[in-house]
């Protein structure tokens, strides 16, 4: 695969076989961001679990202290007072059956997160086949099925992200923008990695974090030493 000049220049900064300490890796990732736009910094964590088993699922949500750098559009399914609370809290879209119809008839997806009150889940169930594959289906574990819609919206706007395993047992998450700088990215990195470590299933055996890679949207991957993650976690407990 032929890479662009910026990618090739960035790749020269990274020793592919080296495992970097988190702080060094984050500083290096910022240096590799050479695109004309503010690149997102992503983390990819491979876990020693089997996502096919219910007792080895790793999923949750966390508010990043410095946010993600992205404005997230929130769709709320609610009625009555909950709908009014959602509008007051700054939801971008609020509705019920009308929103279901809009999504089904217009293939409308101009939103990034879906929040719903528990009484609306029966209505939203009709959208499972379209919201599910996009990772947009509300879930109690992620805090997106709640009676406190105002709090949910506030947290999402502040930088709440959901982390969960994919079919290859890897968690992919944004932890901010390259423009944040290494210090702010480090705070977000520590918060997310700490949450993932605390979410370790009891059924998980052997090495929990198998690998960790950081990369910008257009840049090369920077491998992080997993033993350094364990040390950071132990010191934080």
Short mmCIF file of N, CA, C and O in Angstrom, two decimals, residues 175-237:
data_model
loop_
_atom_site.label_atom_id
_atom_site.label_comp_id
_atom_site.label_asym_id
_atom_site.label_seq_id
_atom_site.Cartn_x
_atom_site.Cartn_y
_atom_site.Cartn_z
N UNK A 175 -9.39 9.75 22.20
CA UNK A 175 -9.05 10.33 23.51
C UNK A 175 -8.73 11.82 23.40
O UNK A 175 -8.16 12.41 24.32
N UNK A 176 -9.10 12.41 22.27
CA UNK A 176 -8.89 13.86 22.13
C UNK A 176 -8.34 14.21 20.76
O UNK A 176 -8.34 13.40 19.84
N UNK A 177 -7.88 15.44 20.65
CA UNK A 177 -7.31 15.95 19.41
C UNK A 177 -5.81 16.18 19.58
O UNK A 177 -5.32 16.44 20.68
N UNK A 178 -5.08 16.11 18.47
CA UNK A 178 -3.63 16.33 18.52
C UNK A 178 -3.30 17.69 19.10
O UNK A 178 -2.27 17.87 19.77
N UNK A 179 -4.18 18.67 18.87
CA UNK A 179 -3.95 20.03 19.36
C UNK A 179 -4.03 20.13 20.89
O UNK A 179 -3.60 21.12 21.47
N UNK A 180 -4.57 19.10 21.54
CA UNK A 180 -4.65 19.10 23.01
C UNK A 180 -3.26 19.17 23.63
O UNK A 180 -3.08 19.72 24.72
N UNK A 181 -2.30 18.54 22.98
CA UNK A 181 -0.97 18.43 23.56
C UNK A 181 -0.86 17.20 24.44
O UNK A 181 -1.87 16.62 24.86
N UNK A 182 0.36 16.77 24.70
CA UNK A 182 0.61 15.52 25.41
C UNK A 182 0.02 15.50 26.83
O UNK A 182 -0.46 14.47 27.29
N UNK A 183 0.06 16.62 27.53
CA UNK A 183 -0.38 16.65 28.93
C UNK A 183 -1.89 16.37 29.06
O UNK A 183 -2.31 15.53 29.85
N UNK A 184 -2.70 17.05 28.26
CA UNK A 184 -4.15 16.84 28.33
C UNK A 184 -4.52 15.45 27.80
O UNK A 184 -5.42 14.79 28.32
N UNK A 185 -3.82 15.01 26.76
CA UNK A 185 -4.07 13.67 26.24
C UNK A 185 -3.72 12.61 27.27
O UNK A 185 -4.39 11.58 27.37
N UNK A 186 -2.67 12.89 28.05
CA UNK A 186 -2.27 11.94 29.10
C UNK A 186 -3.38 11.79 30.14
O UNK A 186 -3.68 10.68 30.59
N UNK A 187 -4.02 12.89 30.51
CA UNK A 187 -5.11 12.83 31.49
C UNK A 187 -6.28 12.01 30.94
O UNK A 187 -6.86 11.19 31.66
N UNK A 188 -6.61 12.21 29.68
CA UNK A 188 -7.68 11.43 29.06
C UNK A 188 -7.29 9.97 28.93
O UNK A 188 -8.10 9.06 29.18
N UNK A 189 -6.05 9.73 28.53
CA UNK A 189 -5.51 8.37 28.39
C UNK A 189 -5.60 7.62 29.72
O UNK A 189 -6.10 6.49 29.79
N UNK A 190 -5.13 8.25 30.79
CA UNK A 190 -5.14 7.61 32.11
C UNK A 190 -6.57 7.29 32.57
O UNK A 190 -6.82 6.24 33.16
N UNK A 191 -7.48 8.21 32.30
CA UNK A 191 -8.87 8.01 32.71
C UNK A 191 -9.48 6.81 31.99
O UNK A 191 -10.13 5.95 32.61
N UNK A 192 -9.28 6.73 30.68
CA UNK A 192 -9.86 5.63 29.91
C UNK A 192 -9.21 4.29 30.24
O UNK A 192 -9.90 3.30 30.51
N UNK A 193 -7.89 4.26 30.25
CA UNK A 193 -7.19 3.01 30.54
C UNK A 193 -7.51 2.52 31.95
O UNK A 193 -7.73 1.33 32.18
N UNK A 194 -7.59 3.45 32.90
CA UNK A 194 -7.96 3.08 34.26
C UNK A 194 -9.33 2.44 34.32
O UNK A 194 -9.56 1.45 35.02
N UNK A 195 -10.29 2.99 33.55
CA UNK A 195 -11.65 2.45 33.51
C UNK A 195 -11.67 1.04 32.90
O UNK A 195 -12.36 0.15 33.40
N UNK A 196 -10.89 0.85 31.84
CA UNK A 196 -10.83 -0.46 31.18
C UNK A 196 -10.21 -1.50 32.12
O UNK A 196 -10.69 -2.64 32.21
N UNK A 197 -9.18 -1.11 32.85
CA UNK A 197 -8.53 -2.04 33.78
C UNK A 197 -9.48 -2.42 34.91
O UNK A 197 -9.59 -3.58 35.31
N UNK A 198 -10.20 -1.43 35.44
CA UNK A 198 -11.15 -1.71 36.52
C UNK A 198 -12.32 -2.57 36.04
O UNK A 198 -12.96 -3.25 36.84
N UNK A 199 -12.59 -2.54 34.74
CA UNK A 199 -13.70 -3.31 34.18
C UNK A 199 -13.31 -4.75 33.85
O UNK A 199 -14.09 -5.48 33.24
N UNK A 200 -12.12 -5.16 34.24
CA UNK A 200 -11.64 -6.51 33.93
C UNK A 200 -12.61 -7.56 34.46
O UNK A 200 -12.94 -7.58 35.64
N UNK A 201 -13.12 -8.44 33.59
CA UNK A 201 -14.06 -9.48 34.02
C UNK A 201 -13.39 -10.49 34.95
O UNK A 201 -12.20 -10.80 34.78
N UNK A 202 -14.14 -10.99 35.89
CA UNK A 202 -13.62 -12.01 36.81
C UNK A 202 -13.19 -13.25 36.02
O UNK A 202 -12.22 -13.93 36.38
N UNK A 203 -13.90 -13.53 34.93
CA UNK A 203 -13.62 -14.73 34.14
C UNK A 203 -12.37 -14.61 33.27
O UNK A 203 -11.90 -15.60 32.70
N UNK A 204 -11.81 -13.40 33.16
CA UNK A 204 -10.63 -13.20 32.32
C UNK A 204 -9.41 -13.85 32.97
O UNK A 204 -9.15 -13.66 34.15
N UNK A 205 -8.68 -14.62 32.19
CA UNK A 205 -7.49 -15.31 32.69
C UNK A 205 -6.26 -14.87 31.90
O UNK A 205 -6.35 -14.47 30.75
N UNK A 206 -5.10 -14.96 32.54
CA UNK A 206 -3.86 -14.60 31.86
C UNK A 206 -3.69 -13.10 31.72
O UNK A 206 -4.29 -12.31 32.45
N UNK A 207 -2.89 -12.70 30.75
CA UNK A 207 -2.61 -11.28 30.54
C UNK A 207 -3.86 -10.57 30.04
O UNK A 207 -4.43 -10.95 29.02
N UNK A 208 -4.28 -9.55 30.74
CA UNK A 208 -5.51 -8.84 30.40
C UNK A 208 -5.32 -7.89 29.23
O UNK A 208 -6.00 -7.99 28.21
N UNK A 209 -4.36 -6.97 29.35
CA UNK A 209 -4.09 -6.05 28.23
C UNK A 209 -2.96 -6.65 27.40
O UNK A 209 -1.81 -6.70 27.82
N UNK A 210 -3.31 -7.12 26.21
CA UNK A 210 -2.34 -7.78 25.33
C UNK A 210 -1.51 -6.76 24.55
O UNK A 210 -0.31 -6.97 24.33
N UNK A 211 -2.14 -5.71 24.10
CA UNK A 211 -1.41 -4.67 23.37
C UNK A 211 -2.18 -3.36 23.42
O UNK A 211 -3.39 -3.34 23.65
N UNK A 212 -1.45 -2.27 23.21
CA UNK A 212 -2.06 -0.94 23.21
C UNK A 212 -1.33 -0.10 22.16
O UNK A 212 -0.09 -0.02 22.16
N UNK A 213 -2.10 0.49 21.26
CA UNK A 213 -1.52 1.29 20.18
C UNK A 213 -2.22 2.65 20.12
O UNK A 213 -3.44 2.74 20.23
N UNK A 214 -1.43 3.71 19.96
CA UNK A 214 -1.95 5.06 19.79
C UNK A 214 -1.69 5.51 18.36
O UNK A 214 -0.67 5.16 17.77
N UNK A 215 -2.62 6.27 17.81
CA UNK A 215 -2.43 6.78 16.45
C UNK A 215 -3.32 7.98 16.22
O UNK A 215 -4.39 8.10 16.82
N UNK A 216 -2.90 8.87 15.35
CA UNK A 216 -3.76 9.96 14.92
C UNK A 216 -4.56 9.48 13.71
O UNK A 216 -4.31 8.40 13.17
N UNK A 217 -5.52 10.28 13.29
CA UNK A 217 -6.39 9.91 12.17
C UNK A 217 -5.60 9.47 10.94
O UNK A 217 -5.94 8.47 10.30
N UNK A 218 -4.56 10.21 10.61
CA UNK A 218 -3.79 9.94 9.38
C UNK A 218 -2.37 9.46 9.65
O UNK A 218 -1.59 9.31 8.72
N UNK A 219 -2.06 9.21 10.91
CA UNK A 219 -0.67 8.88 11.25
C UNK A 219 -0.42 7.41 11.54
O UNK A 219 -1.35 6.61 11.63
N UNK A 220 0.84 7.05 11.72
CA UNK A 220 1.22 5.67 12.01
C UNK A 220 0.92 5.30 13.46
O UNK A 220 0.78 6.17 14.32
N UNK A 221 0.85 4.02 13.74
CA UNK A 221 0.61 3.56 15.10
C UNK A 221 1.86 3.64 15.96
O UNK A 221 2.98 3.42 15.48
N UNK A 222 1.66 3.96 17.22
CA UNK A 222 2.75 3.99 18.19
C UNK A 222 2.41 3.00 19.29
O UNK A 222 1.39 3.15 19.98
N UNK A 223 3.22 1.98 19.46
CA UNK A 223 2.94 0.93 20.42
C UNK A 223 3.31 1.34 21.84
O UNK A 223 4.39 1.91 22.07
N UNK A 224 2.43 1.05 22.78
CA UNK A 224 2.63 1.42 24.18
C UNK A 224 2.97 0.16 24.99
O UNK A 224 2.36 -0.90 24.80
N UNK A 225 3.93 0.27 25.87
CA UNK A 225 4.33 -0.86 26.71
C UNK A 225 3.21 -1.20 27.70
O UNK A 225 2.84 -0.36 28.52
N UNK A 226 2.66 -2.39 27.60
CA UNK A 226 1.53 -2.77 28.47
C UNK A 226 1.94 -2.91 29.92
O UNK A 226 1.13 -2.71 30.81
N UNK A 227 3.22 -3.25 30.19
CA UNK A 227 3.64 -3.37 31.58
C UNK A 227 3.63 -2.01 32.26
O UNK A 227 3.42 -1.90 33.47
N UNK A 228 3.82 -0.95 31.49
CA UNK A 228 3.75 0.41 32.05
C UNK A 228 2.31 0.75 32.44
O UNK A 228 2.06 1.47 33.41
N UNK A 229 1.35 0.22 31.71
CA UNK A 229 -0.06 0.46 32.04
C UNK A 229 -0.40 -0.21 33.36
O UNK A 229 -1.10 0.35 34.18
N UNK A 230 0.11 -1.41 33.58
CA UNK A 230 -0.15 -2.14 34.82
C UNK A 230 0.43 -1.39 36.01
O UNK A 230 -0.19 -1.25 37.06
N UNK A 231 1.65 -0.87 35.83
CA UNK A 231 2.31 -0.13 36.92
C UNK A 231 1.51 1.12 37.26
O UNK A 231 1.28 1.43 38.43
N UNK A 232 1.04 1.83 36.23
CA UNK A 232 0.27 3.06 36.46
C UNK A 232 -1.00 2.74 37.21
O UNK A 232 -1.44 3.45 38.10
N UNK A 233 -1.64 1.62 36.84
CA UNK A 233 -2.89 1.23 37.47
C UNK A 233 -2.69 0.89 38.94
O UNK A 233 -3.42 1.29 39.82
N UNK A 234 -1.61 0.13 39.22
CA UNK A 234 -1.34 -0.27 40.60
C UNK A 234 -1.05 0.94 41.49
O UNK A 234 -1.48 1.02 42.63
N UNK A 235 -0.36 1.92 40.93
CA UNK A 235 -0.03 3.11 41.71
C UNK A 235 -1.24 3.98 41.96
O UNK A 235 -1.29 4.76 42.91
N UNK A 236 -2.26 3.82 41.10
CA UNK A 236 -3.46 4.65 41.24
C UNK A 236 -4.44 4.05 42.23
O UNK A 236 -5.32 4.73 42.73
N UNK A 237 -4.32 2.75 42.51
CA UNK A 237 -5.30 2.10 43.38
C UNK A 237 -5.01 2.32 44.86
O UNK A 237 -3.96 2.64 45.28
#
